[in-house]
Tab-separated table of C-alpha atoms in Angstrom:
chain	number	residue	atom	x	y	z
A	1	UNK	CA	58.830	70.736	171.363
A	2	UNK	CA	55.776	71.630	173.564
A	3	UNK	CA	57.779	74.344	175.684
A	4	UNK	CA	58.817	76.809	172.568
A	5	UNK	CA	56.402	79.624	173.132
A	6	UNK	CA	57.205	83.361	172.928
A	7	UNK	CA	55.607	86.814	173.501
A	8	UNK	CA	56.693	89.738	173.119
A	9	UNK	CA	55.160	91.990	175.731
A	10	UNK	CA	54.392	95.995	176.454
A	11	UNK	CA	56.339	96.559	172.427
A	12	UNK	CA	59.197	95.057	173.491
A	13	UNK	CA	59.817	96.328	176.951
A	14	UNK	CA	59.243	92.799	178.268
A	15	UNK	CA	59.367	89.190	176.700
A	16	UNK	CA	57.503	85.804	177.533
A	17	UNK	CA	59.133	82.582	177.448
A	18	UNK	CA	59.443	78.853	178.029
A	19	UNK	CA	62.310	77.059	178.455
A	20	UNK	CA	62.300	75.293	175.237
A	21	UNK	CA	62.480	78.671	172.725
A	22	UNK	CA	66.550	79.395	172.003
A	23	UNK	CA	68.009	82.563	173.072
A	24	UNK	CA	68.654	84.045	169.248
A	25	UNK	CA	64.666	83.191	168.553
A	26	UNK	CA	63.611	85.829	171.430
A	27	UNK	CA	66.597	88.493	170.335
A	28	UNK	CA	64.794	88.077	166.578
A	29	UNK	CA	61.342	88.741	167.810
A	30	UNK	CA	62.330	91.750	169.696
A	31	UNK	CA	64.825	93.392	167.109
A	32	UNK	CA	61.542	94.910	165.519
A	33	UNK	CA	61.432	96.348	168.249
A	34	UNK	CA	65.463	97.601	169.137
A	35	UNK	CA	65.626	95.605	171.912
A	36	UNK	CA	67.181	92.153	172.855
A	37	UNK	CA	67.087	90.357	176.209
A	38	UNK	CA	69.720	90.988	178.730
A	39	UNK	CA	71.940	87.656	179.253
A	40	UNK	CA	73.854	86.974	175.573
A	41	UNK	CA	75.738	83.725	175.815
A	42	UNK	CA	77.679	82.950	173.565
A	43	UNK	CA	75.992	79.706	172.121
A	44	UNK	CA	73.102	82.084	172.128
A	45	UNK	CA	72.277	80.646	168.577
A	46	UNK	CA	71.549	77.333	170.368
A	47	UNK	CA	71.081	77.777	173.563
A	48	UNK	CA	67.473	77.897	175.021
A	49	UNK	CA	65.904	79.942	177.565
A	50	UNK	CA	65.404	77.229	180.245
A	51	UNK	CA	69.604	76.681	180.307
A	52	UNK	CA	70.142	80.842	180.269
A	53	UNK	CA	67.649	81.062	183.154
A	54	UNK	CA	69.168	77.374	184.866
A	55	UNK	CA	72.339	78.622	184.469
A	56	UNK	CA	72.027	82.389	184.769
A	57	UNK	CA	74.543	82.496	181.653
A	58	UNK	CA	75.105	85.997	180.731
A	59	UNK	CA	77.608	86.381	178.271
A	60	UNK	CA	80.752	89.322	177.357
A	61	UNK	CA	78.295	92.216	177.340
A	62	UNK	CA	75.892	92.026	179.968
A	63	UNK	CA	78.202	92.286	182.713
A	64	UNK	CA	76.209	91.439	186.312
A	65	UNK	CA	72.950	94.275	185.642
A	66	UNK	CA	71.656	92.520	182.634
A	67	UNK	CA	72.146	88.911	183.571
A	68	UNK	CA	68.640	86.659	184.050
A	69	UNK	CA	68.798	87.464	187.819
A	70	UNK	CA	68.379	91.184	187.419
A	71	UNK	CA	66.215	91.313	184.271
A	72	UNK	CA	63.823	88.542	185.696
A	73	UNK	CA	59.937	89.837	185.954
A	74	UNK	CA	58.275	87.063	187.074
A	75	UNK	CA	58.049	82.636	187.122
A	76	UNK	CA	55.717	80.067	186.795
A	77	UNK	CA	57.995	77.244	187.917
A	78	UNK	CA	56.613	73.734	188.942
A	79	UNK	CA	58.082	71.887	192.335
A	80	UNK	CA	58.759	68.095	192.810
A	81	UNK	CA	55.360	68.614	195.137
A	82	UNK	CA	53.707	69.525	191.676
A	83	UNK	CA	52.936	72.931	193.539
A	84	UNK	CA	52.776	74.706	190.586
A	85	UNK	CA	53.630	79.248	191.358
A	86	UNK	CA	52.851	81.844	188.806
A	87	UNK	CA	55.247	84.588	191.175
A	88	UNK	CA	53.028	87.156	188.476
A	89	UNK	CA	50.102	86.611	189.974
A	90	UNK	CA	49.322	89.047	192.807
A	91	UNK	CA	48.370	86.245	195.633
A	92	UNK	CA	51.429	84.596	194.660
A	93	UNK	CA	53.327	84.488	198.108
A	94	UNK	CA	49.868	83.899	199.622
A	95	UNK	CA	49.461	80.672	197.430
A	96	UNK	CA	53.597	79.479	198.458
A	97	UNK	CA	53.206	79.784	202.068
A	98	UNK	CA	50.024	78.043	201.874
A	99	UNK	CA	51.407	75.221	199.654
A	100	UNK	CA	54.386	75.074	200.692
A	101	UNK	CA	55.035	76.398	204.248
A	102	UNK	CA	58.373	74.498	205.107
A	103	UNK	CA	59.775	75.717	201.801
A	104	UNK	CA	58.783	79.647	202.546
A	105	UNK	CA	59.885	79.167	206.372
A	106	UNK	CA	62.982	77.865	205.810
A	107	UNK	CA	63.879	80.586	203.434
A	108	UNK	CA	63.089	83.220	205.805
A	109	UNK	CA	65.149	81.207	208.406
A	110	UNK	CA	68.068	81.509	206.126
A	111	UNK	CA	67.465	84.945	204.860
A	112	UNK	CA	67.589	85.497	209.244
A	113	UNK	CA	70.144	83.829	210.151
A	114	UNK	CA	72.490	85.912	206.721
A	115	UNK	CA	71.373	89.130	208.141
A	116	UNK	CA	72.424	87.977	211.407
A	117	UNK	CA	76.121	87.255	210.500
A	118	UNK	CA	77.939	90.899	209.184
A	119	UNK	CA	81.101	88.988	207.837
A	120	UNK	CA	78.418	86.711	205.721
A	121	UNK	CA	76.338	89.657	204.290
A	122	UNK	CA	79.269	91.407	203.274
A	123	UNK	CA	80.846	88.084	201.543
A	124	UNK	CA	77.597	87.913	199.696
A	125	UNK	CA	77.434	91.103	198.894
A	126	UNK	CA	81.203	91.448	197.282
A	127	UNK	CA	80.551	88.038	195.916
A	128	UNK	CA	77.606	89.314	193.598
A	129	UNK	CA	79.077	92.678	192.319
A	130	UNK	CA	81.765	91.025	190.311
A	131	UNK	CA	80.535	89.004	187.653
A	132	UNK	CA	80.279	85.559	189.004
A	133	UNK	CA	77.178	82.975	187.966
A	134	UNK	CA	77.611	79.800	189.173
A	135	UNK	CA	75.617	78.033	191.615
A	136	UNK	CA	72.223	79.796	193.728
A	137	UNK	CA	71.995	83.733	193.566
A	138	UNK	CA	72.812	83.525	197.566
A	139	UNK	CA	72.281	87.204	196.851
A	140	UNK	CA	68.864	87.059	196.918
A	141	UNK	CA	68.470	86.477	200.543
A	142	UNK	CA	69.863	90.154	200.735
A	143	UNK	CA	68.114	91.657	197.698
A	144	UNK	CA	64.409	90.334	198.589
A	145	UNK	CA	62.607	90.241	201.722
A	146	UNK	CA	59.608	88.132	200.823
A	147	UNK	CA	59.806	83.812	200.738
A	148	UNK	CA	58.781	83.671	197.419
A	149	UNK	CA	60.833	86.387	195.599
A	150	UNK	CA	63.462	85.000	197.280
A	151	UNK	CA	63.034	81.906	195.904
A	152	UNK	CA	62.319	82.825	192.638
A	153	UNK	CA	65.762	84.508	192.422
A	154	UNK	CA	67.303	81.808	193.915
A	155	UNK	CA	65.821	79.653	190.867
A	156	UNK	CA	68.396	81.188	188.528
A	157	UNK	CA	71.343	79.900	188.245
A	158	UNK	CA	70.043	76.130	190.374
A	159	UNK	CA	70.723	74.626	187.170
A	160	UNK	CA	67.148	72.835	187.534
A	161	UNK	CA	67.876	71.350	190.985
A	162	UNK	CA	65.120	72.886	193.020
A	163	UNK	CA	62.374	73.325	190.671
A	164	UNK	CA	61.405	73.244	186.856
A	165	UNK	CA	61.052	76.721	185.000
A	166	UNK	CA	58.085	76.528	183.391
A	167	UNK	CA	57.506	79.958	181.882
A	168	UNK	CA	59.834	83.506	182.775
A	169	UNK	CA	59.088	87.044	181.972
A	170	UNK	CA	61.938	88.841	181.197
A	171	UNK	CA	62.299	92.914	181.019
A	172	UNK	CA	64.150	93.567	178.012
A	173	UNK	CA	67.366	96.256	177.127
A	174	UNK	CA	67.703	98.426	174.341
A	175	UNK	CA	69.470	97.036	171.185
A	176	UNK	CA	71.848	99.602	170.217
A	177	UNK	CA	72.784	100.383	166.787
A	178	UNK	CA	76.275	100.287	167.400
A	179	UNK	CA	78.465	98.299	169.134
């Protein structure tokens, strides 16, 4: 009950939440404003935002550009270190490879050794154009090139095995009158 907060940011262009507020709560504070986050499962009505993000469950309409992964702004997730990363905060990465240098390295390793391997990057990239959310975005070891937006990215869809979501901003999409 503690992790149920919401903001609606920039009149609706973006929305803060934690992991505790349900899906249909953040759609109903930004109809006002004709807009509506990206993913819509369809237990949206009882679903909350850390699952959608955990998950990256996206739903009939929001195909793979309005998922969690793509509409994601920024993180404050917390690590089993207790490093706790606010990836909105402009010394961010700074802070990550400080904190957590193994963590940041490794990822870069990775993102080297995908690059490295043609038949791999094009795997991952046919993998992530059809709609397909289960598991780590392995895509974002081709979409980013920093450690931490990397791992941010990588966040969705962990299902809460490599770090708790604390807070998310997402960018929002318009709410269309007709359907």
């Amino acid at each position: 009950r503690h992790w149920r907060q919401l903001e609606v940011l920039d009149d609706g262009a973006r929305v803060r939440v934690q992991p505790g507020v349900i899906g249909a709560h953040v759609n109903a504070a930004l109809s006002h404003y004709r807009r509506k986050m990206g993913p819509d499962p369809a237990s949206i009505s009882t679903c909350m935002m850390g699952g959608i993000l955990s998950n990256n469950s996206s739903g009939m309409c929001c195909g793979v550009v309005q998922n969690a992964y793509h509409t994601l702004d920024s993180l404050r997730f917390v690590l089993a270190s207790g490093t706790v990363i606010d990836t909105a905060d402009p010394a961010a990465e700074a802070r990550f490879l400080a904190s957590e240098p193994e963590l940041a390295h490794g990822l870069m390793e990775l993102k080297r050794r995908i690059e490295s391997n043609p038949a791999l990057l094009q795997r991952i990239r046919a993998k992530y154009r059809m709609k397909n959310t289960t598991g780590y975005s392995l895509n974002a070891f081709i979409d980013f090139g920093q450690s931490l937006e990397i791992f941010e990215h990588v966040l969705i869809g962990s299902e809460g095995t490599l770090a708790f979501i604390a807070e998310a901003v997402l960018n929002t999409v318009p709410d269309l009158p007709a359907k």
